[in-house]
GROMACS .gro file of N, CA and C in nm:
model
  492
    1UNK      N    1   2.427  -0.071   0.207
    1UNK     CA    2   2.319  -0.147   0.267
    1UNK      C    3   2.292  -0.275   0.188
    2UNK      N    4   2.285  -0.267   0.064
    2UNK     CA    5   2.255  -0.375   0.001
    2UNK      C    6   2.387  -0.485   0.023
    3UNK      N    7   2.531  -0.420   0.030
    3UNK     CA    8   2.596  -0.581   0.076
    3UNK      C    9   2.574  -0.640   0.205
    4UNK      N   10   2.458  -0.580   0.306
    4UNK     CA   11   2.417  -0.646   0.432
    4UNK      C   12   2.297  -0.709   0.401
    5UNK      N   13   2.251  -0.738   0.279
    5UNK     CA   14   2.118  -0.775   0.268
    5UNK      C   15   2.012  -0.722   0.300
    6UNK      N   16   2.000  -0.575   0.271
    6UNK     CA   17   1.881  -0.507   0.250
    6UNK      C   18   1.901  -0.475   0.071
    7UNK      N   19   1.757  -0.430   0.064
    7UNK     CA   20   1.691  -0.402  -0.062
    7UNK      C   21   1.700  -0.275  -0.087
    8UNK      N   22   1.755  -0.209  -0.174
    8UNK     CA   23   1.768  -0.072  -0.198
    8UNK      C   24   1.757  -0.068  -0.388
    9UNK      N   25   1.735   0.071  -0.419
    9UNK     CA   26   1.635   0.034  -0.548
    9UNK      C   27   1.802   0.094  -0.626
   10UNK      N   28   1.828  -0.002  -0.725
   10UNK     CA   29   1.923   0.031  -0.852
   10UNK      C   30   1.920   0.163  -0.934
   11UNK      N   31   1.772   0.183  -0.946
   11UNK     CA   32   1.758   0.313  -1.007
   11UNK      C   33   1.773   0.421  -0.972
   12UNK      N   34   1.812   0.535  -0.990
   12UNK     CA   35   1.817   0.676  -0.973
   12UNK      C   36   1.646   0.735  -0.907
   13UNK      N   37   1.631   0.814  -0.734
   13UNK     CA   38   1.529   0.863  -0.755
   13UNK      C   39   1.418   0.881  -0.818
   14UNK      N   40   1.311   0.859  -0.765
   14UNK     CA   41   1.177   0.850  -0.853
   14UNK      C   42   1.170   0.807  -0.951
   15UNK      N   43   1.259   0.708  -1.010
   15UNK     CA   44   1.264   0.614  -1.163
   15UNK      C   45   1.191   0.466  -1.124
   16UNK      N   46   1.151   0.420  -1.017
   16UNK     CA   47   1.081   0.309  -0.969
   16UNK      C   48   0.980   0.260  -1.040
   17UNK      N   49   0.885   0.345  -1.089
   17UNK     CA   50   0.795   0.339  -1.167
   17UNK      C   51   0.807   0.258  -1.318
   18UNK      N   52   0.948   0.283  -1.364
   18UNK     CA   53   1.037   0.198  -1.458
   18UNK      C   54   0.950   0.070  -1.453
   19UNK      N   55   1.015   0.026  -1.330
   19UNK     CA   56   1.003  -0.136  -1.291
   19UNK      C   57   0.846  -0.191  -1.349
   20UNK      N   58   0.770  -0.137  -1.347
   20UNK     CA   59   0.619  -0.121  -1.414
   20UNK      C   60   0.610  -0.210  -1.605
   21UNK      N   61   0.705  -0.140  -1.610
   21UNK     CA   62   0.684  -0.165  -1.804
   21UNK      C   63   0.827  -0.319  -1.842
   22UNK      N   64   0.842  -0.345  -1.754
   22UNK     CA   65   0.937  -0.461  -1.771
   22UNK      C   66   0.878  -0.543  -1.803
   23UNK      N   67   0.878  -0.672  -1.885
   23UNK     CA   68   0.787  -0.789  -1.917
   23UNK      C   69   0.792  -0.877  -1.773
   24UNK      N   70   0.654  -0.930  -1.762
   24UNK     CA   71   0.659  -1.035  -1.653
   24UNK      C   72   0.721  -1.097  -1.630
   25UNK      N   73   0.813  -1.165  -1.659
   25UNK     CA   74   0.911  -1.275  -1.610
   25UNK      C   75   1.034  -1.211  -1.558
   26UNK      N   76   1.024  -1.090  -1.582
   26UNK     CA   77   1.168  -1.006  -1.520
   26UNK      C   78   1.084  -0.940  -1.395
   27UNK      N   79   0.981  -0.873  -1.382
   27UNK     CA   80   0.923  -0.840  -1.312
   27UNK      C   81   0.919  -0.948  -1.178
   28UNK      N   82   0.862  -1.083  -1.244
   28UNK     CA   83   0.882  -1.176  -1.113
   28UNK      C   84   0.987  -1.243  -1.091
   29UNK      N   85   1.093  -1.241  -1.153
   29UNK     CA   86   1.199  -1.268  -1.126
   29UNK      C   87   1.278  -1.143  -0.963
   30UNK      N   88   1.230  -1.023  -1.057
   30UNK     CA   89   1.309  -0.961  -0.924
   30UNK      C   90   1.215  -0.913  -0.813
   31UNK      N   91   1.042  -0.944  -0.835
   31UNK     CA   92   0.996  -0.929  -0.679
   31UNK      C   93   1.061  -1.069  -0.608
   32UNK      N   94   1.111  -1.234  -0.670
   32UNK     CA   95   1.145  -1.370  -0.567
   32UNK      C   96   1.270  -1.276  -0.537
   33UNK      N   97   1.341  -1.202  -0.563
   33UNK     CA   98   1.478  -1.140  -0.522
   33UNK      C   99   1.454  -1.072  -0.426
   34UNK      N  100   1.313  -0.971  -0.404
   34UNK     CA  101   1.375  -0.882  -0.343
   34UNK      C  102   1.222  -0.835  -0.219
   35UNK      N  103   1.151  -0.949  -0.238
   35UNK     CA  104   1.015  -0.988  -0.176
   35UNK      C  105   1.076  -1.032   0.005
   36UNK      N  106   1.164  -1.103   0.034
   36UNK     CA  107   1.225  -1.122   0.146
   36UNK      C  108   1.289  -1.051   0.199
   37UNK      N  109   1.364  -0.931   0.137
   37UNK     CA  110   1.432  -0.827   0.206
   37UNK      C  111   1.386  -0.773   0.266
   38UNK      N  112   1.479  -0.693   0.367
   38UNK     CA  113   1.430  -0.587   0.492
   38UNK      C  114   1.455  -0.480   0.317
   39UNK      N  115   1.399  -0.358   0.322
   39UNK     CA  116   1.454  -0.217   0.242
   39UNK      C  117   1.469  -0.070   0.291
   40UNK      N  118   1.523  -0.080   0.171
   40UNK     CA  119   1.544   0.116   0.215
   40UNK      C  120   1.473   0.125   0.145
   41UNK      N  121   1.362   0.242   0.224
   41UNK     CA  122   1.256   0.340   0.118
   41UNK      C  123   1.122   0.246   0.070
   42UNK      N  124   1.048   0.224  -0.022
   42UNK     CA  125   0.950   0.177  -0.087
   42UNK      C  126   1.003   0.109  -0.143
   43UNK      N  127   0.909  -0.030  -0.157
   43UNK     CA  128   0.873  -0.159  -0.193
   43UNK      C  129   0.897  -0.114  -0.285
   44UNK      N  130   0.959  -0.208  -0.410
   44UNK     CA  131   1.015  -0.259  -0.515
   44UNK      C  132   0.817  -0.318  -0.598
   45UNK      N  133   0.807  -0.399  -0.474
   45UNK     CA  134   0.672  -0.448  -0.512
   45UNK      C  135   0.565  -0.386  -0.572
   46UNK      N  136   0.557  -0.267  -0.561
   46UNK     CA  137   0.469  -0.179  -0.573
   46UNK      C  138   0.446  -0.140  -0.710
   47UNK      N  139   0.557  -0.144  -0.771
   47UNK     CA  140   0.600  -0.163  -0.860
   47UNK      C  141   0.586  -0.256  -1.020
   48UNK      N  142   0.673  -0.363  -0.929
   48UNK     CA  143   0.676  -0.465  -0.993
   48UNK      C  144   0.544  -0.585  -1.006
   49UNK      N  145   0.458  -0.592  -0.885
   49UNK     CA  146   0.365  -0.600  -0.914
   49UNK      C  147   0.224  -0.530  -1.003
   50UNK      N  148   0.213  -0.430  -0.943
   50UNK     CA  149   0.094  -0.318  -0.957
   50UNK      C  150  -0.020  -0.399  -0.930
   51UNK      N  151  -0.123  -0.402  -1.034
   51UNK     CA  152  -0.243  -0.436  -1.055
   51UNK      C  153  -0.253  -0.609  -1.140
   52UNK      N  154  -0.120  -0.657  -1.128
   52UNK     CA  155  -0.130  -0.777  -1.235
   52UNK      C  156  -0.158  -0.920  -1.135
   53UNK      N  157  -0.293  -0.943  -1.151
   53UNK     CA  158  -0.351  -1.029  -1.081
   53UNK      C  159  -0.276  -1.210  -1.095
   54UNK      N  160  -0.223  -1.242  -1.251
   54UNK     CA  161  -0.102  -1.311  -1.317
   54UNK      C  162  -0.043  -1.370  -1.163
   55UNK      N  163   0.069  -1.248  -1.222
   55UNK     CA  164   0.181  -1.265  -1.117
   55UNK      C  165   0.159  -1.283  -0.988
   56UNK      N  166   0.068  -1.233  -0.949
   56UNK     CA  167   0.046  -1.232  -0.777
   56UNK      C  168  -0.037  -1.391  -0.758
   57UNK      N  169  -0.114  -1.423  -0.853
   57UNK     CA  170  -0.130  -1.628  -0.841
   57UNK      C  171   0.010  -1.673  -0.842
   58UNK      N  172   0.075  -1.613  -1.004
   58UNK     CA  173   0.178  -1.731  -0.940
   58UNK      C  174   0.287  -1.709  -0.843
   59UNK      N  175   0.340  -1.596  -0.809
   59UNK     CA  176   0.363  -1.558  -0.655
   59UNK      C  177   0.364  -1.654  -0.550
   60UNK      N  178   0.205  -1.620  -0.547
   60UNK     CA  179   0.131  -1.705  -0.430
   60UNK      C  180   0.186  -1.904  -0.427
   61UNK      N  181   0.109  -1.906  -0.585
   61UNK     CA  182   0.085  -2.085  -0.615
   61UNK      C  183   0.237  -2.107  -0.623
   62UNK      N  184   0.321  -2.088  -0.755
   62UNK     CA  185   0.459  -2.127  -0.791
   62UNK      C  186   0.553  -2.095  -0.716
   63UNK      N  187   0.574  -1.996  -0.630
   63UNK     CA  188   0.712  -2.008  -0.537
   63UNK      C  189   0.643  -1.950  -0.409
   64UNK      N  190   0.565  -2.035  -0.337
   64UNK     CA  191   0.545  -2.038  -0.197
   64UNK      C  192   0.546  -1.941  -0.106
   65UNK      N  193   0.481  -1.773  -0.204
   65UNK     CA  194   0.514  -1.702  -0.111
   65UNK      C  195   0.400  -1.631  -0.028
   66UNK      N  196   0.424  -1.610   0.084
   66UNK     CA  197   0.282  -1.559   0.169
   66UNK      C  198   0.222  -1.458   0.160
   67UNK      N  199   0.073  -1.439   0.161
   67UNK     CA  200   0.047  -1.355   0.113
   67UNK      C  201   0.070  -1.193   0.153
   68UNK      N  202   0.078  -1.263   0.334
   68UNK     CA  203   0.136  -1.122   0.396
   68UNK      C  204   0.251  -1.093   0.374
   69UNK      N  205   0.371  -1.129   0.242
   69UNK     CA  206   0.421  -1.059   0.218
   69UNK      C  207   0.417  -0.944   0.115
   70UNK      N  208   0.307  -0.988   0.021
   70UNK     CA  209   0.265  -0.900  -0.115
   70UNK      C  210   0.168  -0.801  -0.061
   71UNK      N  211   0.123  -0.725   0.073
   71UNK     CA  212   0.051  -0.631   0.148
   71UNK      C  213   0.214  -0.536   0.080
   72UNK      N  214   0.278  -0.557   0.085
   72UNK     CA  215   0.393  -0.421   0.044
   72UNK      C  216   0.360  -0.392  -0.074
   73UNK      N  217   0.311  -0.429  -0.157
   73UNK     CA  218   0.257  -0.403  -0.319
   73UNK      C  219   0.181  -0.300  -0.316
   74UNK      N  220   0.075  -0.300  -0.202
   74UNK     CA  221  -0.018  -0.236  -0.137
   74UNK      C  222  -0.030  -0.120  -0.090
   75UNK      N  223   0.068  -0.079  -0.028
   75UNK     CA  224   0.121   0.051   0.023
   75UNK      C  225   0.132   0.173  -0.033
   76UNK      N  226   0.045   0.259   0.012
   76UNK     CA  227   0.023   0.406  -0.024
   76UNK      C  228  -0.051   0.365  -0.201
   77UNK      N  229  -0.120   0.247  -0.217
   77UNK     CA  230  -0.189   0.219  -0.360
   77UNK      C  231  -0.349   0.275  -0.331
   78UNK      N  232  -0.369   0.323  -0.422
   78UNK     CA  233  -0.537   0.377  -0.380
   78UNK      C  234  -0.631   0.414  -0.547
   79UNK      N  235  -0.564   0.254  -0.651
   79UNK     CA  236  -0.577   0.270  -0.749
   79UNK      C  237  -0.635   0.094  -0.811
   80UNK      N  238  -0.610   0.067  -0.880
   80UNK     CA  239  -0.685  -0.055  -0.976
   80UNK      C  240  -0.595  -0.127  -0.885
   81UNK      N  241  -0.475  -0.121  -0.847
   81UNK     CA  242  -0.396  -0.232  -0.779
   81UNK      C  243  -0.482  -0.270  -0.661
   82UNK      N  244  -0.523  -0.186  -0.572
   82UNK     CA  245  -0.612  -0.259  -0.504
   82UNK      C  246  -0.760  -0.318  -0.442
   83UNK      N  247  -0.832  -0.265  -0.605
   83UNK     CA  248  -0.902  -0.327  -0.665
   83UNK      C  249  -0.875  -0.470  -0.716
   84UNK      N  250  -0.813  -0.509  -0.767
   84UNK     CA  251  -0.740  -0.629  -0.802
   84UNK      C  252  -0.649  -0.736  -0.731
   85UNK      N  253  -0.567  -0.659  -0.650
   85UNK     CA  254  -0.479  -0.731  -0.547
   85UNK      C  255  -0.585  -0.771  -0.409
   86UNK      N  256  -0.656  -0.684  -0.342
   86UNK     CA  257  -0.698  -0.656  -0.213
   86UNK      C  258  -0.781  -0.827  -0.227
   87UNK      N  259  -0.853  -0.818  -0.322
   87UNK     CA  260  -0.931  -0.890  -0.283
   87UNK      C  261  -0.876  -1.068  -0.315
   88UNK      N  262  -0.797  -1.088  -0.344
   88UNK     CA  263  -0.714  -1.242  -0.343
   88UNK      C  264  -0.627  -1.210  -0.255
   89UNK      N  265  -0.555  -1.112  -0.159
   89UNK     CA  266  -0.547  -1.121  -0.056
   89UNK      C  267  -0.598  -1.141   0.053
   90UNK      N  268  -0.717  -1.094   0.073
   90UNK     CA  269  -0.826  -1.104   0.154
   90UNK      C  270  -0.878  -1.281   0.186
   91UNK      N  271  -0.888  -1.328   0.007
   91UNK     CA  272  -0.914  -1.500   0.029
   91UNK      C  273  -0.783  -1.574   0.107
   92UNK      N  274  -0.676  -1.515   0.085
   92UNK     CA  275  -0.534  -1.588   0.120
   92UNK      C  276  -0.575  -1.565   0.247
   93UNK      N  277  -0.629  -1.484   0.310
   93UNK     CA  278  -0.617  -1.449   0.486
   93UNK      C  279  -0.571  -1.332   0.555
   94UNK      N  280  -0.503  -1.269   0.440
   94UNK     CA  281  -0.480  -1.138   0.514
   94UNK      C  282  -0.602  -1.043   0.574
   95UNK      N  283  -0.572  -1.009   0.656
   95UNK     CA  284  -0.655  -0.977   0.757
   95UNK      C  285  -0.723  -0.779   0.659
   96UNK      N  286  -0.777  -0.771   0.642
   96UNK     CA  287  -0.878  -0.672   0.635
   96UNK      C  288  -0.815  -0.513   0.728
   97UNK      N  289  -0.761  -0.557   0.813
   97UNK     CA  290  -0.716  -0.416   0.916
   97UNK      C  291  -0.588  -0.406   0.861
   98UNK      N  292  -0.518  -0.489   0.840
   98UNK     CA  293  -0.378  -0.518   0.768
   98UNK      C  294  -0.347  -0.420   0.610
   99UNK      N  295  -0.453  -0.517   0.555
   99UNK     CA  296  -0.470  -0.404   0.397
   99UNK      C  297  -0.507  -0.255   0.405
  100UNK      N  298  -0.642  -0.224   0.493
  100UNK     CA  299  -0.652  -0.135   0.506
  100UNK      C  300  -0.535   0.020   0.507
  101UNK      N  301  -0.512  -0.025   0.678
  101UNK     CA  302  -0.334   0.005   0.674
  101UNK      C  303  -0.251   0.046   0.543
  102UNK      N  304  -0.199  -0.066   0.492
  102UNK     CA  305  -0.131  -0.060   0.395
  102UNK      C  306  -0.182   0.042   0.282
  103UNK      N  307  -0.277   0.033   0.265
  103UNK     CA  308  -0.352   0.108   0.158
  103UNK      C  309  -0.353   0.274   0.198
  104UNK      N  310  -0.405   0.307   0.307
  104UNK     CA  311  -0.414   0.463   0.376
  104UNK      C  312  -0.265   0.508   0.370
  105UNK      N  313  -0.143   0.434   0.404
  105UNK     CA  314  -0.021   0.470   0.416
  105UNK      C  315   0.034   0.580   0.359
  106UNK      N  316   0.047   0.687   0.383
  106UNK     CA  317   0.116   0.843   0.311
  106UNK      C  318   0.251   0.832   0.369
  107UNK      N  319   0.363   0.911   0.309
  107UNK     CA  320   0.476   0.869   0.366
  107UNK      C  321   0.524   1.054   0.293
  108UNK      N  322   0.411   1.114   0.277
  108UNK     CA  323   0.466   1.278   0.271
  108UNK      C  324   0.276   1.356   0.285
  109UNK      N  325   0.290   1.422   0.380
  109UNK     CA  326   0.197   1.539   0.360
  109UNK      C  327   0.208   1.658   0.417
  110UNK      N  328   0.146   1.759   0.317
  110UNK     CA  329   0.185   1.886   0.430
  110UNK      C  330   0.044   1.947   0.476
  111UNK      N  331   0.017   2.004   0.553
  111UNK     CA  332  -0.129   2.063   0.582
  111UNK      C  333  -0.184   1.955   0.715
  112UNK      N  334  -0.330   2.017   0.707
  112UNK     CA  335  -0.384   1.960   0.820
  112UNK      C  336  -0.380   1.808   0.786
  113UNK      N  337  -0.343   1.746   0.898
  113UNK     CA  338  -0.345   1.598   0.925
  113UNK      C  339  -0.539   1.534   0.868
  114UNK      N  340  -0.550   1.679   0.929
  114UNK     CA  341  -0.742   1.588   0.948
  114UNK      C  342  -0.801   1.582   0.829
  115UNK      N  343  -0.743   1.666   0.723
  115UNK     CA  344  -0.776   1.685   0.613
  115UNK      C  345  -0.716   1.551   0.570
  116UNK      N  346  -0.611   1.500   0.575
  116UNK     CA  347  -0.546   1.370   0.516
  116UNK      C  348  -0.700   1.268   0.516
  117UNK      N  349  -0.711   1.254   0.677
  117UNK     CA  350  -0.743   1.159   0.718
  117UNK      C  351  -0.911   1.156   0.667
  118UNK      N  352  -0.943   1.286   0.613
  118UNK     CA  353  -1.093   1.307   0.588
  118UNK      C  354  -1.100   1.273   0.405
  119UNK      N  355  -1.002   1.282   0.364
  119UNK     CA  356  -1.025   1.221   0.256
  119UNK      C  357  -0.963   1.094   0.220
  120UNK      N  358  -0.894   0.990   0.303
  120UNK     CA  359  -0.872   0.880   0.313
  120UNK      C  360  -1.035   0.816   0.374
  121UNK      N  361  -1.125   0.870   0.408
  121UNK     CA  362  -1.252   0.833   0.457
  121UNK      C  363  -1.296   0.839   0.359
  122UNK      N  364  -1.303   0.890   0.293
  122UNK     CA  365  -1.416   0.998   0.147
  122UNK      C  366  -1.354   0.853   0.043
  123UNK      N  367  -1.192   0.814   0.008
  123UNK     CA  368  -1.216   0.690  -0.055
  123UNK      C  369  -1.230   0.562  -0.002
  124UNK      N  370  -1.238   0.560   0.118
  124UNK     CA  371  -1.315   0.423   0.166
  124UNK      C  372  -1.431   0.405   0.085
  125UNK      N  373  -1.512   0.513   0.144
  125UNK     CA  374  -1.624   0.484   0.117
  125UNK      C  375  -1.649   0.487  -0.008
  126UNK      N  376  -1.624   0.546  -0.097
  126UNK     CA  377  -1.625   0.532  -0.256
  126UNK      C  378  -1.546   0.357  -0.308
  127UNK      N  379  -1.505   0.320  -0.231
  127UNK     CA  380  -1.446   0.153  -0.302
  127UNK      C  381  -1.514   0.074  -0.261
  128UNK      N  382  -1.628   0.102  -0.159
  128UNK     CA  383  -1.688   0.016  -0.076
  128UNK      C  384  -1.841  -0.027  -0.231
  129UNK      N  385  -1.857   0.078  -0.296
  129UNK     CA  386  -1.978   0.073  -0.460
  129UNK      C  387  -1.823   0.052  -0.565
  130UNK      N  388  -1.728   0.059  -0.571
  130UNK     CA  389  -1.687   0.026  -0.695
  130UNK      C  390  -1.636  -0.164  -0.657
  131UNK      N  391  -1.596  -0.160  -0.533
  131UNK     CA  392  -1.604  -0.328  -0.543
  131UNK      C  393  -1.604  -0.405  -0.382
  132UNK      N  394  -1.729  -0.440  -0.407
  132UNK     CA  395  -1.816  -0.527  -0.293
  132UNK      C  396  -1.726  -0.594  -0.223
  133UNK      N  397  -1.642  -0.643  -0.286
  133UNK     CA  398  -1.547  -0.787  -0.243
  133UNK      C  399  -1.486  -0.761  -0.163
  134UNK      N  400  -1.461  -0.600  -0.107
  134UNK     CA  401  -1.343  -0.541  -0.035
  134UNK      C  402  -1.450  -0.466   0.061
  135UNK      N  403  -1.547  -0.469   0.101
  135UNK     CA  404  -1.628  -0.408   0.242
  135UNK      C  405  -1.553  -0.424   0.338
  136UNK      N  406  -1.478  -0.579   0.360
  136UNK     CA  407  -1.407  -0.597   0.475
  136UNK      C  408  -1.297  -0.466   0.528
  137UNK      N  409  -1.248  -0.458   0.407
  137UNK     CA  410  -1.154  -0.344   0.387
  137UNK      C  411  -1.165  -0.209   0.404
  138UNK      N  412  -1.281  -0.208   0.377
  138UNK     CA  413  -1.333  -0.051   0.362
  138UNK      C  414  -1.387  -0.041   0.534
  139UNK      N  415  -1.458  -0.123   0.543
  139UNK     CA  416  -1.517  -0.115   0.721
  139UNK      C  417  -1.378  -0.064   0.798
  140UNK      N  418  -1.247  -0.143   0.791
  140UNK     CA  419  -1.164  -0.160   0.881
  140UNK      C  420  -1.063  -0.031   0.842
  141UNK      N  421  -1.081   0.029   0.737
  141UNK     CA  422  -1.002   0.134   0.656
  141UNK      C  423  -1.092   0.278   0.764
  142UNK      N  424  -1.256   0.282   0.687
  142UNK     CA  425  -1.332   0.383   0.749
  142UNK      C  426  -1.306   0.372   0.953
  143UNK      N  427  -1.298   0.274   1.009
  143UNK     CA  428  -1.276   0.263   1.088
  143UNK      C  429  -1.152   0.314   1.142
  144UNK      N  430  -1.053   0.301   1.121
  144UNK     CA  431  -0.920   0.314   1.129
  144UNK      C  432  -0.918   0.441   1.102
  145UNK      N  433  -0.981   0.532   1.005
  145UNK     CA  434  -0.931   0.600   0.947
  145UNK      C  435  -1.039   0.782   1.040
  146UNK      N  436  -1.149   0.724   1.057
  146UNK     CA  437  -1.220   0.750   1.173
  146UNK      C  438  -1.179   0.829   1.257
  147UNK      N  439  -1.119   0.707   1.367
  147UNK     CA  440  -1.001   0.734   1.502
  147UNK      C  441  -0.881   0.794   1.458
  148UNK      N  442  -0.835   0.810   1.363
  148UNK     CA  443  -0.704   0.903   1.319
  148UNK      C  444  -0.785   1.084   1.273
  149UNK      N  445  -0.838   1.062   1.246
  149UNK     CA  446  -0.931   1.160   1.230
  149UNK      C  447  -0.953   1.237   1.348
  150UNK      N  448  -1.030   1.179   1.440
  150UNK     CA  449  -1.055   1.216   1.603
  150UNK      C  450  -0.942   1.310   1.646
  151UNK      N  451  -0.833   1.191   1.600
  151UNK     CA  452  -0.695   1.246   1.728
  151UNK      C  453  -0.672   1.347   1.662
  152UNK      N  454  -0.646   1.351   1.543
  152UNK     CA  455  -0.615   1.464   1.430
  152UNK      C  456  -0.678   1.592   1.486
  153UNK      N  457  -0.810   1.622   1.422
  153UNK     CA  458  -0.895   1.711   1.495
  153UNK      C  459  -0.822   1.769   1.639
  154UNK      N  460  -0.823   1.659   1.744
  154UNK     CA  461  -0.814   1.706   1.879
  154UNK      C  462  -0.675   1.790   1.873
  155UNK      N  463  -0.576   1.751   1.829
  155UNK     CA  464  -0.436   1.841   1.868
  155UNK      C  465  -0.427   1.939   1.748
  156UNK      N  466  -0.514   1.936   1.651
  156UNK     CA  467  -0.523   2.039   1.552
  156UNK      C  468  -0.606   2.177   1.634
  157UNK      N  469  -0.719   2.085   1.714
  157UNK     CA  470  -0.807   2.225   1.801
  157UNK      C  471  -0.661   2.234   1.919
  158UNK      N  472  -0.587   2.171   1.927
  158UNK     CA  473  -0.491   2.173   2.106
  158UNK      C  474  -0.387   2.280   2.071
  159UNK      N  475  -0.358   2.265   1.924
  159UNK     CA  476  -0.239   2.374   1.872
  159UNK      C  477  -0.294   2.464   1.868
  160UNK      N  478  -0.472   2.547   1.800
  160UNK     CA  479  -0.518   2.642   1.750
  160UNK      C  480  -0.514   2.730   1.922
  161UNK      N  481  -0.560   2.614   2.058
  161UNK     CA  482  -0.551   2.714   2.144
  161UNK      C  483  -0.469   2.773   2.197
  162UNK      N  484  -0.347   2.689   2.168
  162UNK     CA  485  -0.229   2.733   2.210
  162UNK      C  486  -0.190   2.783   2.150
  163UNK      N  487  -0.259   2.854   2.015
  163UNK     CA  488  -0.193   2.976   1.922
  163UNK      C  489  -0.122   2.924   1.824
  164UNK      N  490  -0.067   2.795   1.796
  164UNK     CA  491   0.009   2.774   1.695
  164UNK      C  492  -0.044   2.743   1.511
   0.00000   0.00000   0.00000
């Protein structure tokens, strides 16, 4: 895949986290590499960014990049990164329903769905008192997260009658 120009990670399984302790200039060296790719699996970004507010100005300012592309940094994060990231995204323009999204994103669970979705509510609302700046986020997160909830519930009661 990678000689078609997708992004696929060098490291061995669950070693991604690596990418974390690299000094900044290697770090942004390989999100301008690998920030435009289609990928296999999880953002590189996620990574290579984290929580470093730095890099994501000069990102933004020094090599022209949009902000809706650093929402992949974002993904399945529900930690200081987007405390820190969300909200200079938010000034760039990314849209509030967008981050949200990105942020709720699970990409493994087992058990009730509604349970997912009831404690993806439970930290909305807890980021909404640790940082103001991101209400937008949290409205459109609790919202979002709401209506997944609903449907959840409904085919969770649709399976119980049908015995499953």
């Amino acid at each position: 895949m990678t000689a078609q120009g997708w992004y696929a990670s060098p490291l061995p399984h669950d070693s991604d986290h690596i990418l974390a302790y690299l000094p900044r200039p290697h770090r942004l060296r390989l999100a301008i590499h690998c920030i435009g790719l289609p990928r296999v699996g999880h953002s590189a970004l996620i990574h290579l960014v984290g929580s470093d507010t730095e890099l994501v100005h000069h990102l933004l300012d020094q090599h022209a990049v949009s902000p809706d592309k650093l929402v992949d940094s974002l993904f399945g994060q529900r930690n200081t990164a987007v405390e820190q990231i969300g909200p200079l995204l938010l000034e760039r323009g990314v849209s509030a329903d967008r981050i949200a999204a990105a942020v709720a994103w699970c990409d493994s669970w087992s058990g009730d769905r509604s349970l997912m979705h009831s404690q993806l509510l439970d930290y909305f609302t807890a980021l909404a008192d640790r940082v103001p700046a991101l209400r937008a986020v949290v409205a459109a997160g609790r919202a979002q997260q709401k209506e997944l909830l609903d449907q959840a519930e409904e085919r969770e009661r649709a399976a119980r009658v049908r015995g499953r």
